[in-house]
DNA sequence: GCATCGAATGTAATCGATTACATTTTTATC
DNA sequence: GATAAAAATGTAATCGATTACATTCGATGC
């Protein structure tokens, strides 16, 4: 007797069983299910009854093999535990599953082996389309996703290729708006807490920061650009760096390239007695849920995460079904500045004693 | 001309192309790829060269059809945007993708339609196994997952069926430990901020709370059990409720059924001038990332999220490959109490003036 | 030198659906 | 009522792999 390598399953009904029970051909069963209007009423009821009685469900592998489709989309995510991507995924899931597509989540997790495995999967025709939330086109040692004959759409992070379909926010413009908010409040000494230099989003947000200062006639002071890498930890470090500055030279406001760093920084300066927003206004970027829970609540740029995912998914669907991208290759979605409690006008004058009177 | 419903793809190489190029039969190609040791050296190199030249990758649908496997596992998640599940998913992904399985994420999102769609998908044989992170066995109007002839494993939430393979933490015991920590610090008036009554995890945590009090000889005071539903918002409400109490009757400590509520509560009482931990000690449950960022950092029960996922995935793999579950049907993983800054002994005496001296 | 055996490879059935084409049945038209 | 056209259904090819079984070939033993 052969070695059992799998679970014994009772045999599932196949289309031939249904056909036999209904007294029709397999073609008729298939047609009844796919286009009920082409069979006459009487046949249809007989077939549907047989389907119910047998509990028949079409075998997807067989169908896929025949129609050369899989009805699944692979989504490449840099880090599934990052709540930002989780919300983008929600939007993707809404759109895709409503259109009948399944979702394979490729959690890259910084592992080239995983990435390669998924590239092979895609090249093997296991997915009808790919959504890239990572900032690069996936690769395996011997294959590049672009020659996989599968539609690709990127979201959230820029992919620096000509005419690559993608949907993002306008990072430069939005960062500019964030800094302009601080300028409008009257701040003139505005620091920037950066992301990792190599990151394209970071570069764009920095550019927005620069533009806003330039427009306001404020010189960019390199010593006010603090290094960070998007993590809470580097926010804490930047906070410490800020505290070592001579109070007179200390900026009255700061724009952080993301919320996590902003929150780390606020926590650190608070512990040292520097108050946000009285002594320092802070604007974040992303709009993570926690920005609304922390103390004080964080003024930040809220990215339309769900919408980014949904729009990218919709774009991919048109690409998969028509083969043509929409009119705009690069769709930019609006992000909005959410005003909360971490920003306020600077105190008049240099000293602590000049606190502006306020209620509460 | 027929309407084009899909993208034109250049034809991918199939096994017959490889066979032709290598001058062998398709069987030999298949064997070379599956069990290289059965073909002689010379054939093997010829075939492998042909595979490389053609860029051949086996068509997965065809293979699945033939071997009656899909090599994908479906994971049912109540809410993909919840960071708790995101980390569990990481553990699942690590284990499953290392074993060569793909992952379909079913984001239930409280939608019965979605749930039904996924149940149908599974019943159609689209997955080799299912991991349930939701607290129930999935259903569609006419199908129950248990008659889908597919191995199921649950994780995180209890499924109240006999002998259902699942891996969770011991909620009763762990909640008891959390409350015992407060007791050990000297608290005798300990409140409980609950989850939704119908939730089984909530029931277990409440039971742990009760046990710990009983062991300490403290009577359970129903007025100290505050209603909540696991959201930040109800934490805020519970905080307000606490503030309305007569200071003399106010508990000196509180155990929250999850971190989000604990954080909402702390934020609220802080705003009203009540200090954590000086005036109120707080213990949370779950160990979300933010528990370590907030002010003060939160003493909490840290669930081994990755491990929960990885263990459940491993269990499912044995189930899928051998058809037999491991020895223990219900695996309980240890969760540990993480001591941080939100707990401390109560002040001696009733008044504010009796503050215990402390360093820092 | 011939039978036997085993290794290597080939031939063709098979998985379960879809669908082009063929056939039968119904309806419409004169 | 005959005939054409349209509608409904059936037959069988097809998708691309795996693998049981058949075949070939060379080595070994006597």
XYZ file of C-alpha atoms in Angstrom, chain A residues 18-242:
225
model
C -23.719 17.138 -11.790
C -24.288 16.501 -15.483
C -25.173 12.885 -14.864
C -27.573 13.719 -12.063
C -29.265 16.437 -14.105
C -29.341 14.297 -17.213
C -27.507 16.823 -19.358
C -24.004 17.230 -20.767
C -21.109 18.828 -18.940
C -21.197 21.695 -21.392
C -24.721 22.521 -20.347
C -23.777 22.500 -16.694
C -20.864 24.793 -17.339
C -23.053 27.132 -19.369
C -25.796 27.155 -16.787
C -23.332 28.350 -14.215
C -21.510 30.844 -16.410
C -24.372 32.307 -18.469
C -27.715 31.133 -17.102
C -29.646 33.055 -19.758
C -28.531 30.772 -22.582
C -30.213 27.636 -21.256
C -33.945 27.235 -21.083
C -35.745 27.595 -17.799
C -36.430 23.928 -17.337
C -32.845 22.792 -17.862
C -31.591 25.531 -15.628
C -33.695 24.476 -12.677
C -32.721 20.844 -13.149
C -29.045 21.725 -13.277
C -29.165 24.084 -10.352
C -30.963 21.465 -8.299
C -28.254 18.966 -9.161
C -25.611 21.488 -8.194
C -27.252 21.957 -4.843
C -27.702 18.265 -4.236
C -24.123 17.400 -5.024
C -22.673 20.469 -3.342
C -20.730 21.040 -6.496
C -18.122 23.802 -6.712
C -15.938 24.202 -9.774
C -12.299 23.240 -9.342
C -10.412 26.475 -9.627
C -7.166 24.981 -10.818
C -8.923 23.337 -13.719
C -10.714 26.521 -14.620
C -7.565 28.596 -14.343
C -5.696 26.154 -16.485
C -8.340 26.420 -19.144
C -8.974 30.150 -19.132
C -5.419 31.147 -18.288
C -6.366 33.329 -15.401
C -5.889 32.960 -11.693
C -8.077 35.744 -10.359
C -5.521 36.485 -7.735
C -3.413 39.569 -7.281
C -0.152 39.602 -5.421
C 0.580 42.554 -3.182
C 4.181 43.159 -2.240
C 4.422 44.808 1.167
C 7.712 45.851 2.746
C 6.452 45.107 6.244
C 3.074 43.714 7.052
C 3.290 44.750 10.696
C 3.482 48.403 9.762
C 0.050 49.885 10.414
C 0.457 52.295 7.537
C 0.536 49.469 5.019
C -2.163 47.624 6.873
C -4.586 50.417 6.091
C -3.494 50.660 2.493
C -4.124 46.940 2.317
C -7.656 47.462 3.523
C -8.389 49.716 0.594
C -6.816 47.236 -1.783
C -8.760 44.401 -0.275
C -12.074 46.246 -0.521
C -11.676 46.971 -4.192
C -10.104 43.731 -5.264
C -12.340 41.371 -3.383
C -15.422 43.212 -4.585
C -14.210 42.530 -8.109
C -13.789 38.849 -7.284
C -10.031 38.786 -6.979
C -8.159 36.960 -4.283
C -5.193 38.493 -2.540
C -1.776 37.032 -1.943
C 0.198 39.113 0.460
C 3.920 38.996 -0.139
C 5.536 40.184 3.036
C 9.007 41.121 1.844
C 10.356 41.792 5.331
C 13.688 42.839 3.895
C 14.462 39.300 2.801
C 15.832 38.875 -0.732
C 15.065 35.154 -0.586
C 11.403 35.815 0.045
C 11.347 38.424 -2.647
C 12.894 35.996 -5.105
C 10.418 33.305 -4.189
C 7.551 35.626 -4.906
C 9.021 36.815 -8.178
C 9.231 33.200 -9.271
C 5.662 32.668 -8.168
C 4.488 35.556 -10.291
C 6.558 34.511 -13.262
C 5.001 31.082 -12.958
C 1.695 32.713 -13.706
C 0.367 32.346 -10.197
C -1.068 35.879 -10.218
C -2.919 38.007 -12.757
C -1.412 41.220 -11.509
C 0.919 42.736 -8.949
C 0.615 45.688 -6.645
C 3.903 47.048 -5.385
C 3.840 48.890 -2.083
C 7.588 48.615 -1.903
C 9.672 51.287 -3.505
C 11.266 49.056 -6.118
C 10.444 46.544 -8.783
C 10.908 43.093 -7.332
C 13.764 40.877 -8.436
C 15.040 37.392 -8.128
C 18.604 36.400 -9.000
C 17.638 35.494 -12.535
C 14.354 37.282 -13.116
C 13.022 40.805 -13.083
C 9.358 41.385 -12.512
C 9.081 43.610 -15.534
C 9.538 40.692 -17.878
C 6.909 38.623 -16.127
C 4.158 39.495 -18.600
C 1.955 40.633 -15.727
C 0.519 44.081 -15.141
C 2.182 46.021 -12.350
C 0.954 49.022 -10.394
C 2.864 50.742 -7.633
C 1.408 52.643 -4.718
C 2.625 54.798 -1.843
C 6.266 54.888 -2.810
C 7.588 56.327 -6.025
C 9.138 54.012 -8.528
C 11.525 56.087 -10.555
C 10.759 54.628 -13.974
C 9.227 56.476 -16.881
C 5.565 55.826 -17.348
C 5.260 53.358 -14.535
C 1.646 53.240 -13.379
C 1.551 54.373 -9.789
C -0.541 56.187 -7.267
C 0.951 58.250 -4.475
C 0.457 61.529 -2.722
C 2.433 64.598 -3.722
C 5.099 64.472 -1.061
C 6.859 67.678 -2.029
C 3.709 69.748 -2.102
C 2.322 68.229 1.072
C 5.512 68.661 3.046
C 5.577 72.250 1.836
C 2.073 72.728 3.140
C 3.034 71.330 6.529
C 5.947 73.716 6.864
C 3.899 76.619 5.530
C 1.487 75.991 8.383
C 4.339 76.568 10.816
C 5.426 79.661 8.905
C 1.889 80.986 8.953
C 1.790 80.593 12.714
C 4.754 82.920 12.855
C 7.631 80.524 13.291
C 10.904 81.484 11.687
C 13.229 78.926 13.195
C 11.944 75.599 11.933
C 13.843 72.340 12.241
C 13.433 69.253 10.092
C 13.651 65.709 11.379
C 14.559 63.649 8.350
C 14.108 60.079 7.173
C 16.959 57.989 5.780
C 18.754 59.974 3.080
C 18.487 57.290 0.458
C 14.718 57.084 0.711
C 12.942 58.840 -2.084
C 10.040 59.923 0.082
C 12.502 61.513 2.444
C 14.128 63.383 -0.405
C 10.797 64.746 -1.524
C 9.703 65.803 1.937
C 12.998 67.529 2.480
C 12.500 69.319 -0.809
C 9.063 70.485 0.340
C 10.583 71.759 3.559
C 13.190 73.691 1.592
C 10.657 75.191 -0.773
C 8.434 76.398 2.049
C 11.320 78.075 3.808
C 12.522 79.652 0.604
C 9.073 81.039 -0.122
C 8.971 82.519 3.349
C 12.349 84.088 2.862
C 13.888 81.962 5.579
C 17.395 80.638 5.002
C 17.805 76.880 5.316
C 20.050 76.181 8.289
C 21.794 72.828 7.897
C 22.231 72.542 11.641
C 18.452 72.427 11.968
C 18.202 69.328 9.833
C 18.299 66.390 12.220
C 19.054 62.888 10.985
C 16.486 60.146 11.475
C 15.335 56.918 9.883
C 11.551 56.911 10.382
C 11.738 54.994 13.683
C 10.548 56.024 17.123
C 14.074 55.524 18.401
C 15.655 58.114 16.150
C 12.889 60.508 17.185
C 14.045 60.068 20.745
C 17.628 60.719 19.715
C 16.687 63.832 17.806
C 14.827 65.030 20.888
C 17.973 64.655 22.942
C 19.993 66.503 20.327
C 17.506 69.339 20.454
